[in-house]
């Protein structure tokens, strides 16, 4: 079948080094995302009230892989070698939970809150080659469980509405994998491949839509693809004007705006010079909505 095509337009001219991890805060009508190597968390309100600043950012002081929302307000970060709590304005940044990570080998990368209010975040090998990474689960009491090890580049995460399956991307495998999950312990079993990608594109972040399809950002591929996880078919594509497409999230007042982060990282200087939109935030309108983001529950 021929994939349906959707354009993307520039949403925010923000030129991150490594824009990543968008998450929509439906209470504040604000999109959070990170610039991992720029060590910043960004917040952007697409339709701000008069007098309100639409775009803001705060420094984290270390590479920040993921930002997620808390049920009680405020944020949780997975940054470099640990988890942190912060208020929504970035104040009160403080370590949370106990996890032992060797920052010389790996750093925190993509992460999301699961349907039970726990924060799943993974690490990636600095050299992009060795299986030095893991996928961790931070619970509300600060305890940390290792769910997977021997991961190279831990990336996209998503849960379908059945709450019995977990979709996951370890980028160098060039696949989306599914696991059966134990809601109580978080344990992941029965790994299988649900979709495969060609060699020109590295699957990175992903989001699930309300029809149960996955939207997968393709690093180096200048596109996002919509995948049917039951058949592995690539059913739609969003084209971007820049190569390194890193992650996606549904947001906006009706949760049907698909926000897309991109990166400047790893582009040769001559390519970057001709590509002033690299690292900026884009939006597409694919005609489907996504679920509200889950929130972390402090115990
Ligand atoms: Ca990523």
PDB file of C-alpha atoms and ligand atoms in Angstrom:
ATOM      1  CA  UNK A   1       0.000   0.000   0.000  1.00  0.00           C
ATOM      2  CA  UNK A   2       1.040   3.614  -0.532  1.00  0.00           C
ATOM      3  CA  UNK A   3       1.646   5.484   2.720  1.00  0.00           C
ATOM      4  CA  UNK A   4      -0.429   8.590   3.344  1.00  0.00           C
ATOM      5  CA  UNK A   5       1.711  11.756   3.354  1.00  0.00           C
ATOM      6  CA  UNK A   6       1.494  14.717   5.731  1.00  0.00           C
ATOM      7  CA  UNK A   7       3.557  17.922   5.695  1.00  0.00           C
ATOM      8  CA  UNK A   8       5.196  19.413   8.788  1.00  0.00           C
ATOM      9  CA  UNK A   9       5.560  23.105   9.479  1.00  0.00           C
ATOM     10  CA  UNK A  10       7.902  25.026  11.747  1.00  0.00           C
ATOM     11  CA  UNK A  11       6.265  25.539  15.162  1.00  0.00           C
ATOM     12  CA  UNK A  12       9.107  27.151  17.147  1.00  0.00           C
ATOM     13  CA  UNK A  13      12.429  28.397  15.791  1.00  0.00           C
ATOM     14  CA  UNK A  14      14.441  27.087  18.749  1.00  0.00           C
ATOM     15  CA  UNK A  15      17.521  25.449  17.124  1.00  0.00           C
ATOM     16  CA  UNK A  16      18.381  22.937  19.849  1.00  0.00           C
ATOM     17  CA  UNK A  17      21.639  21.008  19.669  1.00  0.00           C
ATOM     18  CA  UNK A  18      19.654  17.859  20.429  1.00  0.00           C
ATOM     19  CA  UNK A  19      15.937  18.591  20.757  1.00  0.00           C
ATOM     20  CA  UNK A  20      14.120  15.607  22.274  1.00  0.00           C
ATOM     21  CA  UNK A  21      11.397  14.206  24.487  1.00  0.00           C
ATOM     22  CA  UNK A  22       8.310  16.363  23.862  1.00  0.00           C
ATOM     23  CA  UNK A  23       5.497  15.936  26.416  1.00  0.00           C
ATOM     24  CA  UNK A  24       2.204  17.859  26.483  1.00  0.00           C
ATOM     25  CA  UNK A  25       0.985  19.340  29.766  1.00  0.00           C
ATOM     26  CA  UNK A  26      -2.787  19.500  29.231  1.00  0.00           C
ATOM     27  CA  UNK A  27      -3.321  21.452  32.471  1.00  0.00           C
ATOM     28  CA  UNK A  28      -1.054  24.338  31.461  1.00  0.00           C
ATOM     29  CA  UNK A  29      -1.558  23.803  27.693  1.00  0.00           C
ATOM     30  CA  UNK A  30       2.222  23.782  27.432  1.00  0.00           C
ATOM     31  CA  UNK A  31       4.661  21.557  25.558  1.00  0.00           C
ATOM     32  CA  UNK A  32       7.803  20.589  27.417  1.00  0.00           C
ATOM     33  CA  UNK A  33      10.840  19.233  25.586  1.00  0.00           C
ATOM     34  CA  UNK A  34      14.562  18.957  26.266  1.00  0.00           C
ATOM     35  CA  UNK A  35      17.765  19.958  24.530  1.00  0.00           C
ATOM     36  CA  UNK A  36      19.851  17.044  25.793  1.00  0.00           C
ATOM     37  CA  UNK A  37      23.313  18.356  24.926  1.00  0.00           C
ATOM     38  CA  UNK A  38      22.210  21.984  25.374  1.00  0.00           C
ATOM     39  CA  UNK A  39      21.392  20.878  28.975  1.00  0.00           C
ATOM     40  CA  UNK A  40      18.064  22.755  28.934  1.00  0.00           C
ATOM     41  CA  UNK A  41      14.401  22.042  29.555  1.00  0.00           C
ATOM     42  CA  UNK A  42      12.098  24.083  27.310  1.00  0.00           C
ATOM     43  CA  UNK A  43       8.460  24.998  27.846  1.00  0.00           C
ATOM     44  CA  UNK A  44       6.294  26.458  25.079  1.00  0.00           C
ATOM     45  CA  UNK A  45       2.662  27.511  25.048  1.00  0.00           C
ATOM     46  CA  UNK A  46       1.372  27.497  21.458  1.00  0.00           C
ATOM     47  CA  UNK A  47      -1.570  29.765  22.358  1.00  0.00           C
ATOM     48  CA  UNK A  48      -0.399  31.826  25.328  1.00  0.00           C
ATOM     49  CA  UNK A  49      -2.634  34.255  27.187  1.00  0.00           C
ATOM     50  CA  UNK A  50      -1.866  37.962  26.759  1.00  0.00           C
ATOM     51  CA  UNK A  51       1.115  38.955  28.896  1.00  0.00           C
ATOM     52  CA  UNK A  52       2.313  35.379  29.262  1.00  0.00           C
ATOM     53  CA  UNK A  53       5.669  34.410  27.799  1.00  0.00           C
ATOM     54  CA  UNK A  54       5.125  31.741  25.174  1.00  0.00           C
ATOM     55  CA  UNK A  55       8.618  30.204  25.313  1.00  0.00           C
ATOM     56  CA  UNK A  56      10.850  29.704  28.314  1.00  0.00           C
ATOM     57  CA  UNK A  57      13.729  27.425  29.233  1.00  0.00           C
ATOM     58  CA  UNK A  58      15.817  26.571  32.252  1.00  0.00           C
ATOM     59  CA  UNK A  59      19.283  25.027  32.606  1.00  0.00           C
ATOM     60  CA  UNK A  60      19.800  21.617  34.186  1.00  0.00           C
ATOM     61  CA  UNK A  61      23.601  21.759  34.423  1.00  0.00           C
ATOM     62  CA  UNK A  62      24.070  18.333  32.836  1.00  0.00           C
ATOM     63  CA  UNK A  63      22.781  16.513  29.728  1.00  0.00           C
ATOM     64  CA  UNK A  64      19.044  16.046  30.287  1.00  0.00           C
ATOM     65  CA  UNK A  65      17.557  13.016  28.524  1.00  0.00           C
ATOM     66  CA  UNK A  66      13.897  13.359  29.479  1.00  0.00           C
ATOM     67  CA  UNK A  67      11.407  15.539  31.323  1.00  0.00           C
ATOM     68  CA  UNK A  68       8.044  14.233  32.580  1.00  0.00           C
ATOM     69  CA  UNK A  69       5.070  15.654  34.462  1.00  0.00           C
ATOM     70  CA  UNK A  70       4.109  14.981  38.082  1.00  0.00           C
ATOM     71  CA  UNK A  71       0.578  14.402  39.362  1.00  0.00           C
ATOM     72  CA  UNK A  72       1.167  16.961  42.139  1.00  0.00           C
ATOM     73  CA  UNK A  73       2.563  19.549  39.686  1.00  0.00           C
ATOM     74  CA  UNK A  74       6.241  19.971  38.914  1.00  0.00           C
ATOM     75  CA  UNK A  75       8.564  17.769  36.925  1.00  0.00           C
ATOM     76  CA  UNK A  76      10.841  14.737  37.080  1.00  0.00           C
ATOM     77  CA  UNK A  77      14.031  14.646  35.009  1.00  0.00           C
ATOM     78  CA  UNK A  78      16.329  11.839  33.915  1.00  0.00           C
ATOM     79  CA  UNK A  79      19.606  13.688  33.503  1.00  0.00           C
ATOM     80  CA  UNK A  80      23.108  12.297  32.879  1.00  0.00           C
ATOM     81  CA  UNK A  81      23.458   9.701  35.682  1.00  0.00           C
ATOM     82  CA  UNK A  82      20.436  10.250  37.903  1.00  0.00           C
ATOM     83  CA  UNK A  83      16.834  11.233  38.497  1.00  0.00           C
ATOM     84  CA  UNK A  84      15.846  14.707  39.719  1.00  0.00           C
ATOM     85  CA  UNK A  85      12.727  16.499  40.876  1.00  0.00           C
ATOM     86  CA  UNK A  86      12.102  20.138  39.938  1.00  0.00           C
ATOM     87  CA  UNK A  87       9.287  22.644  40.073  1.00  0.00           C
ATOM     88  CA  UNK A  88       7.647  23.595  36.792  1.00  0.00           C
ATOM     89  CA  UNK A  89       9.780  26.753  36.548  1.00  0.00           C
ATOM     90  CA  UNK A  90      12.990  24.748  37.048  1.00  0.00           C
ATOM     91  CA  UNK A  91      13.539  25.836  40.656  1.00  0.00           C
ATOM     92  CA  UNK A  92      14.185  23.346  43.451  1.00  0.00           C
ATOM     93  CA  UNK A  93      16.191  20.943  41.275  1.00  0.00           C
ATOM     94  CA  UNK A  94      17.185  18.058  43.567  1.00  0.00           C
ATOM     95  CA  UNK A  95      18.278  14.419  43.167  1.00  0.00           C
ATOM     96  CA  UNK A  96      15.607  11.775  43.692  1.00  0.00           C
ATOM     97  CA  UNK A  97      15.880   8.001  43.936  1.00  0.00           C
ATOM     98  CA  UNK A  98      18.951   5.825  43.952  1.00  0.00           C
ATOM     99  CA  UNK A  99      20.418   4.509  40.736  1.00  0.00           C
ATOM    100  CA  UNK A 100      23.999   3.522  40.009  1.00  0.00           C
ATOM    101  CA  UNK A 101      25.042   4.637  36.540  1.00  0.00           C
ATOM    102  CA  UNK A 102      28.583   5.012  35.156  1.00  0.00           C
ATOM    103  CA  UNK A 103      28.438   8.385  33.387  1.00  0.00           C
ATOM    104  CA  UNK A 104      31.727   7.677  31.608  1.00  0.00           C
ATOM    105  CA  UNK A 105      30.026   4.840  29.662  1.00  0.00           C
ATOM    106  CA  UNK A 106      26.391   5.922  29.319  1.00  0.00           C
ATOM    107  CA  UNK A 107      23.965   8.771  29.954  1.00  0.00           C
ATOM    108  CA  UNK A 108      20.228   8.981  30.464  1.00  0.00           C
ATOM    109  CA  UNK A 109      18.249   9.241  27.233  1.00  0.00           C
ATOM    110  CA  UNK A 110      14.521   8.943  26.410  1.00  0.00           C
ATOM    111  CA  UNK A 111      11.935   8.337  29.157  1.00  0.00           C
ATOM    112  CA  UNK A 112       8.191   8.453  29.878  1.00  0.00           C
ATOM    113  CA  UNK A 113       5.733   7.907  32.688  1.00  0.00           C
ATOM    114  CA  UNK A 114       3.899   4.575  32.475  1.00  0.00           C
ATOM    115  CA  UNK A 115       0.124   4.123  32.971  1.00  0.00           C
ATOM    116  CA  UNK A 116       0.730   3.355  36.676  1.00  0.00           C
ATOM    117  CA  UNK A 117       2.532   6.622  37.389  1.00  0.00           C
ATOM    118  CA  UNK A 118       6.101   5.263  37.325  1.00  0.00           C
ATOM    119  CA  UNK A 119       8.926   6.860  35.309  1.00  0.00           C
ATOM    120  CA  UNK A 120      10.628   4.549  32.782  1.00  0.00           C
ATOM    121  CA  UNK A 121      13.895   5.956  31.445  1.00  0.00           C
ATOM    122  CA  UNK A 122      16.804   4.314  29.679  1.00  0.00           C
ATOM    123  CA  UNK A 123      20.470   4.972  29.158  1.00  0.00           C
ATOM    124  CA  UNK A 124      22.585   4.967  25.996  1.00  0.00           C
ATOM    125  CA  UNK A 125      26.167   4.117  25.236  1.00  0.00           C
ATOM    126  CA  UNK A 126      28.175   7.302  24.591  1.00  0.00           C
ATOM    127  CA  UNK A 127      29.862   5.520  21.661  1.00  0.00           C
ATOM    128  CA  UNK A 128      26.521   4.290  20.189  1.00  0.00           C
ATOM    129  CA  UNK A 129      27.915   0.720  19.888  1.00  0.00           C
ATOM    130  CA  UNK A 130      28.221  -1.245  23.115  1.00  0.00           C
ATOM    131  CA  UNK A 131      25.293  -2.746  25.068  1.00  0.00           C
ATOM    132  CA  UNK A 132      26.161  -0.731  28.175  1.00  0.00           C
ATOM    133  CA  UNK A 133      22.686   0.739  28.604  1.00  0.00           C
ATOM    134  CA  UNK A 134      19.662  -0.281  30.648  1.00  0.00           C
ATOM    135  CA  UNK A 135      15.997   0.563  31.002  1.00  0.00           C
ATOM    136  CA  UNK A 136      15.035   1.647  34.526  1.00  0.00           C
ATOM    137  CA  UNK A 137      11.748   2.143  36.350  1.00  0.00           C
ATOM    138  CA  UNK A 138      11.610   4.876  39.014  1.00  0.00           C
ATOM    139  CA  UNK A 139       8.724   4.379  41.472  1.00  0.00           C
ATOM    140  CA  UNK A 140       7.042   7.064  43.544  1.00  0.00           C
ATOM    141  CA  UNK A 141       8.960   6.084  46.692  1.00  0.00           C
ATOM    142  CA  UNK A 142      12.301   6.671  44.943  1.00  0.00           C
ATOM    143  CA  UNK A 143      13.111   2.990  44.399  1.00  0.00           C
ATOM    144  CA  UNK A 144      14.590   2.059  41.040  1.00  0.00           C
ATOM    145  CA  UNK A 145      14.151  -1.282  39.244  1.00  0.00           C
ATOM    146  CA  UNK A 146      16.195  -2.386  36.226  1.00  0.00           C
ATOM    147  CA  UNK A 147      13.717  -3.689  33.618  1.00  0.00           C
ATOM    148  CA  UNK A 148      16.145  -4.413  30.756  1.00  0.00           C
ATOM    149  CA  UNK A 149      19.897  -4.509  30.363  1.00  0.00           C
ATOM    150  CA  UNK A 150      22.270  -4.888  27.401  1.00  0.00           C
ATOM    151  CA  UNK A 151      20.606  -1.925  25.680  1.00  0.00           C
ATOM    152  CA  UNK A 152      22.704   0.156  23.256  1.00  0.00           C
ATOM    153  CA  UNK A 153      20.589   3.317  22.729  1.00  0.00           C
ATOM    154  CA  UNK A 154      17.391   3.297  24.805  1.00  0.00           C
ATOM    155  CA  UNK A 155      14.756   5.326  22.976  1.00  0.00           C
ATOM    156  CA  UNK A 156      11.009   5.377  22.232  1.00  0.00           C
ATOM    157  CA  UNK A 157       8.460   4.003  24.698  1.00  0.00           C
ATOM    158  CA  UNK A 158       4.675   3.583  24.368  1.00  0.00           C
ATOM    159  CA  UNK A 159       1.780   1.701  25.978  1.00  0.00           C
ATOM    160  CA  UNK A 160      -1.338   0.670  24.048  1.00  0.00           C
ATOM    161  CA  UNK A 161      -4.788   0.918  25.632  1.00  0.00           C
ATOM    162  CA  UNK A 162      -4.775  -2.770  26.683  1.00  0.00           C
ATOM    163  CA  UNK A 163      -2.110  -1.913  29.305  1.00  0.00           C
ATOM    164  CA  UNK A 164      -0.647  -5.414  28.847  1.00  0.00           C
ATOM    165  CA  UNK A 165       1.872  -4.542  26.165  1.00  0.00           C
ATOM    166  CA  UNK A 166       4.898  -2.241  26.051  1.00  0.00           C
ATOM    167  CA  UNK A 167       6.442  -0.938  22.818  1.00  0.00           C
ATOM    168  CA  UNK A 168      10.129  -0.094  22.899  1.00  0.00           C
ATOM    169  CA  UNK A 169      12.937   1.060  20.620  1.00  0.00           C
ATOM    170  CA  UNK A 170      16.623   0.245  21.077  1.00  0.00           C
ATOM    171  CA  UNK A 171      17.774   2.276  18.058  1.00  0.00           C
ATOM    172  CA  UNK A 172      20.549   0.102  16.538  1.00  0.00           C
ATOM    173  CA  UNK A 173      18.119  -2.829  16.244  1.00  0.00           C
ATOM    174  CA  UNK A 174      16.172  -0.754  13.653  1.00  0.00           C
ATOM    175  CA  UNK A 175      12.897  -2.080  15.019  1.00  0.00           C
ATOM    176  CA  UNK A 176       9.989  -1.416  17.306  1.00  0.00           C
ATOM    177  CA  UNK A 177       9.746  -4.318  19.746  1.00  0.00           C
ATOM    178  CA  UNK A 178       6.802  -5.368  21.898  1.00  0.00           C
ATOM    179  CA  UNK A 179       6.884  -6.982  25.334  1.00  0.00           C
ATOM    180  CA  UNK A 180       4.226  -8.430  27.600  1.00  0.00           C
ATOM    181  CA  UNK A 181       4.267  -6.498  30.842  1.00  0.00           C
ATOM    182  CA  UNK A 182       3.415  -7.238  34.436  1.00  0.00           C
ATOM    183  CA  UNK A 183       1.545  -4.141  35.697  1.00  0.00           C
ATOM    184  CA  UNK A 184       2.500  -4.898  39.312  1.00  0.00           C
ATOM    185  CA  UNK A 185       6.264  -5.307  38.968  1.00  0.00           C
ATOM    186  CA  UNK A 186       6.864  -3.734  35.560  1.00  0.00           C
ATOM    187  CA  UNK A 187       8.628  -6.950  34.443  1.00  0.00           C
ATOM    188  CA  UNK A 188       8.956  -7.293  30.651  1.00  0.00           C
ATOM    189  CA  UNK A 189       8.782 -10.676  28.920  1.00  0.00           C
ATOM    190  CA  UNK A 190       8.113 -12.193  25.483  1.00  0.00           C
ATOM    191  CA  UNK A 191      10.078  -9.757  23.364  1.00  0.00           C
ATOM    192  CA  UNK A 192       9.109  -9.750  19.658  1.00  0.00           C
ATOM    193  CA  UNK A 193       9.626  -7.417  16.683  1.00  0.00           C
ATOM    194  CA  UNK A 194       6.506  -5.559  15.508  1.00  0.00           C
ATOM    195  CA  UNK A 195       8.034  -3.272  12.851  1.00  0.00           C
ATOM    196  CA  UNK A 196      11.332  -2.992  11.024  1.00  0.00           C
ATOM    197  CA  UNK A 197      13.014   0.042   9.406  1.00  0.00           C
ATOM    198  CA  UNK A 198      15.276   0.375   6.365  1.00  0.00           C
ATOM    199  CA  UNK A 199      18.959   1.151   6.679  1.00  0.00           C
ATOM    200  CA  UNK A 200      18.593   4.880   5.869  1.00  0.00           C
ATOM    201  CA  UNK A 201      16.740   5.614   9.080  1.00  0.00           C
ATOM    202  CA  UNK A 202      17.271   5.062  12.794  1.00  0.00           C
ATOM    203  CA  UNK A 203      14.067   4.705  14.858  1.00  0.00           C
ATOM    204  CA  UNK A 204      14.227   7.151  17.778  1.00  0.00           C
ATOM    205  CA  UNK A 205      11.332   8.531  19.880  1.00  0.00           C
ATOM    206  CA  UNK A 206       7.699   7.490  19.394  1.00  0.00           C
ATOM    207  CA  UNK A 207       4.122   8.267  20.386  1.00  0.00           C
ATOM    208  CA  UNK A 208       0.953   6.190  20.244  1.00  0.00           C
ATOM    209  CA  UNK A 209      -2.310   7.601  18.841  1.00  0.00           C
ATOM    210  CA  UNK A 210      -5.904   6.968  19.898  1.00  0.00           C
ATOM    211  CA  UNK A 211      -6.291   4.319  17.174  1.00  0.00           C
ATOM    212  CA  UNK A 212      -3.368   2.333  18.610  1.00  0.00           C
ATOM    213  CA  UNK A 213      -0.903   3.176  15.806  1.00  0.00           C
ATOM    214  CA  UNK A 214       2.669   4.264  16.532  1.00  0.00           C
ATOM    215  CA  UNK A 215       4.328   7.435  15.232  1.00  0.00           C
ATOM    216  CA  UNK A 216       8.077   6.833  15.054  1.00  0.00           C
ATOM    217  CA  UNK A 217      10.665   9.603  14.583  1.00  0.00           C
ATOM    218  CA  UNK A 218      13.438   8.539  12.197  1.00  0.00           C
ATOM    219  CA  UNK A 219      16.857   9.983  13.015  1.00  0.00           C
ATOM    220  CA  UNK A 220      18.708  10.611   9.766  1.00  0.00           C
ATOM    221  CA  UNK A 221      15.502   9.900   7.847  1.00  0.00           C
ATOM    222  CA  UNK A 222      13.910  13.403   7.621  1.00  0.00           C
ATOM    223  CA  UNK A 223      10.567  11.871   8.561  1.00  0.00           C
ATOM    224  CA  UNK A 224       8.129  10.408  11.045  1.00  0.00           C
ATOM    225  CA  UNK A 225       6.339   7.192  10.095  1.00  0.00           C
ATOM    226  CA  UNK A 226       2.986   5.891  11.300  1.00  0.00           C
ATOM    227  CA  UNK A 227       3.191   2.163  11.993  1.00  0.00           C
ATOM    228  CA  UNK A 228       0.419  -0.394  12.387  1.00  0.00           C
ATOM    229  CA  UNK A 229       1.809  -2.530  15.238  1.00  0.00           C
ATOM    230  CA  UNK A 230      -0.470  -5.462  14.351  1.00  0.00           C
ATOM    231  CA  UNK A 231       0.944  -5.830  10.816  1.00  0.00           C
ATOM    232  CA  UNK A 232       4.219  -3.872  10.922  1.00  0.00           C
ATOM    233  CA  UNK A 233       2.975  -1.871   7.943  1.00  0.00           C
ATOM    234  CA  UNK A 234       4.179   1.722   7.455  1.00  0.00           C
ATOM    235  CA  UNK A 235       0.847   3.428   6.738  1.00  0.00           C
ATOM    236  CA  UNK A 236       1.638   7.168   6.803  1.00  0.00           C
ATOM    237  CA  UNK A 237       4.616   9.498   6.725  1.00  0.00           C
ATOM    238  CA  UNK A 238       5.317  13.072   7.867  1.00  0.00           C
ATOM    239  CA  UNK A 239       8.125  14.735   5.920  1.00  0.00           C
ATOM    240  CA  UNK A 240      10.515  17.100   7.713  1.00  0.00           C
ATOM    241  CA  UNK A 241      12.897  19.617   6.102  1.00  0.00           C
ATOM    242  CA  UNK A 242      15.789  18.463   8.298  1.00  0.00           C
ATOM    243  CA  UNK A 243      17.508  15.078   8.684  1.00  0.00           C
ATOM    244  CA  UNK A 244      17.688  14.338  12.404  1.00  0.00           C
ATOM    245  CA  UNK A 245      14.104  13.811  13.571  1.00  0.00           C
ATOM    246  CA  UNK A 246      14.287  12.737  17.197  1.00  0.00           C
ATOM    247  CA  UNK A 247      10.863  12.420  18.844  1.00  0.00           C
ATOM    248  CA  UNK A 248       7.128  13.118  18.670  1.00  0.00           C
ATOM    249  CA  UNK A 249       4.192  13.849  20.994  1.00  0.00           C
ATOM    250  CA  UNK A 250       0.538  14.699  20.554  1.00  0.00           C
ATOM    251  CA  UNK A 251      -0.528  18.034  22.050  1.00  0.00           C
ATOM    252  CA  UNK A 252      -2.607  21.120  21.521  1.00  0.00           C
ATOM    253  CA  UNK A 253      -6.140  21.892  22.735  1.00  0.00           C
ATOM    254  CA  UNK A 254      -7.601  18.813  21.017  1.00  0.00           C
ATOM    255  CA  UNK A 255      -4.481  16.607  21.367  1.00  0.00           C
ATOM    256  CA  UNK A 256      -4.354  16.274  17.589  1.00  0.00           C
ATOM    257  CA  UNK A 257      -1.265  18.376  16.881  1.00  0.00           C
ATOM    258  CA  UNK A 258       1.752  16.132  16.381  1.00  0.00           C
ATOM    259  CA  UNK A 259       4.800  17.976  17.745  1.00  0.00           C
ATOM    260  CA  UNK A 260       8.154  16.869  16.383  1.00  0.00           C
ATOM    261  CA  UNK A 261      11.617  17.600  17.802  1.00  0.00           C
ATOM    262  CA  UNK A 262      14.806  17.672  15.702  1.00  0.00           C
ATOM    263  CA  UNK A 263      18.547  18.072  16.217  1.00  0.00           C
ATOM    264  CA  UNK A 264      21.667  19.752  14.880  1.00  0.00           C
ATOM    265  CA  UNK A 265      23.901  17.085  16.426  1.00  0.00           C
ATOM    266  CA  UNK A 266      26.080  15.045  14.033  1.00  0.00           C
ATOM    267  CA  UNK A 267      25.309  17.213  10.984  1.00  0.00           C
ATOM    268  CA  UNK A 268      28.484  18.135   9.088  1.00  0.00           C
ATOM    269  CA  UNK A 269      29.189  21.927   9.281  1.00  0.00           C
ATOM    270  CA  UNK A 270      28.386  22.476   5.588  1.00  0.00           C
ATOM    271  CA  UNK A 271      25.043  20.683   5.928  1.00  0.00           C
ATOM    272  CA  UNK A 272      24.196  22.591   9.102  1.00  0.00           C
ATOM    273  CA  UNK A 273      25.048  25.912   7.442  1.00  0.00           C
ATOM    274  CA  UNK A 274      22.473  25.199   4.734  1.00  0.00           C
ATOM    275  CA  UNK A 275      19.857  23.953   7.200  1.00  0.00           C
ATOM    276  CA  UNK A 276      18.823  26.782   9.563  1.00  0.00           C
ATOM    277  CA  UNK A 277      15.774  24.818  10.814  1.00  0.00           C
ATOM    278  CA  UNK A 278      17.791  21.899  12.220  1.00  0.00           C
ATOM    279  CA  UNK A 279      17.102  21.559  15.935  1.00  0.00           C
ATOM    280  CA  UNK A 280      13.779  23.405  15.815  1.00  0.00           C
ATOM    281  CA  UNK A 281      10.289  22.234  16.770  1.00  0.00           C
ATOM    282  CA  UNK A 282       7.788  21.258  14.063  1.00  0.00           C
ATOM    283  CA  UNK A 283       4.094  20.413  13.993  1.00  0.00           C
ATOM    284  CA  UNK A 284       1.940  18.229  11.734  1.00  0.00           C
ATOM    285  CA  UNK A 285      -1.821  17.680  11.610  1.00  0.00           C
ATOM    286  CA  UNK A 286      -2.263  14.010  10.774  1.00  0.00           C
ATOM    287  CA  UNK A 287      -6.016  13.869  11.490  1.00  0.00           C
ATOM    288  CA  UNK A 288      -5.792  11.663  14.584  1.00  0.00           C
ATOM    289  CA  UNK A 289      -5.371  12.490  18.275  1.00  0.00           C
ATOM    290  CA  UNK A 290      -3.287  10.979  21.066  1.00  0.00           C
ATOM    291  CA  UNK A 291      -3.926  10.228  24.753  1.00  0.00           C
ATOM    292  CA  UNK A 292      -3.195  12.616  27.608  1.00  0.00           C
ATOM    293  CA  UNK A 293       0.321  12.116  29.076  1.00  0.00           C
ATOM    294  CA  UNK A 294       0.566   9.959  32.195  1.00  0.00           C
ATOM    295  CA  UNK A 295       1.863  11.695  35.310  1.00  0.00           C
ATOM    296  CA  UNK A 296       4.424  10.548  37.865  1.00  0.00           C
ATOM    297  CA  UNK A 297       2.927   9.795  41.282  1.00  0.00           C
ATOM    298  CA  UNK A 298       5.156  10.595  44.262  1.00  0.00           C
ATOM    299  CA  UNK A 299       4.504   8.156  47.099  1.00  0.00           C
TER     300      UNK A 299
HETATM  301 CA1  LIG B   1      15.912   9.880  21.467  1.00  0.00          CA
END
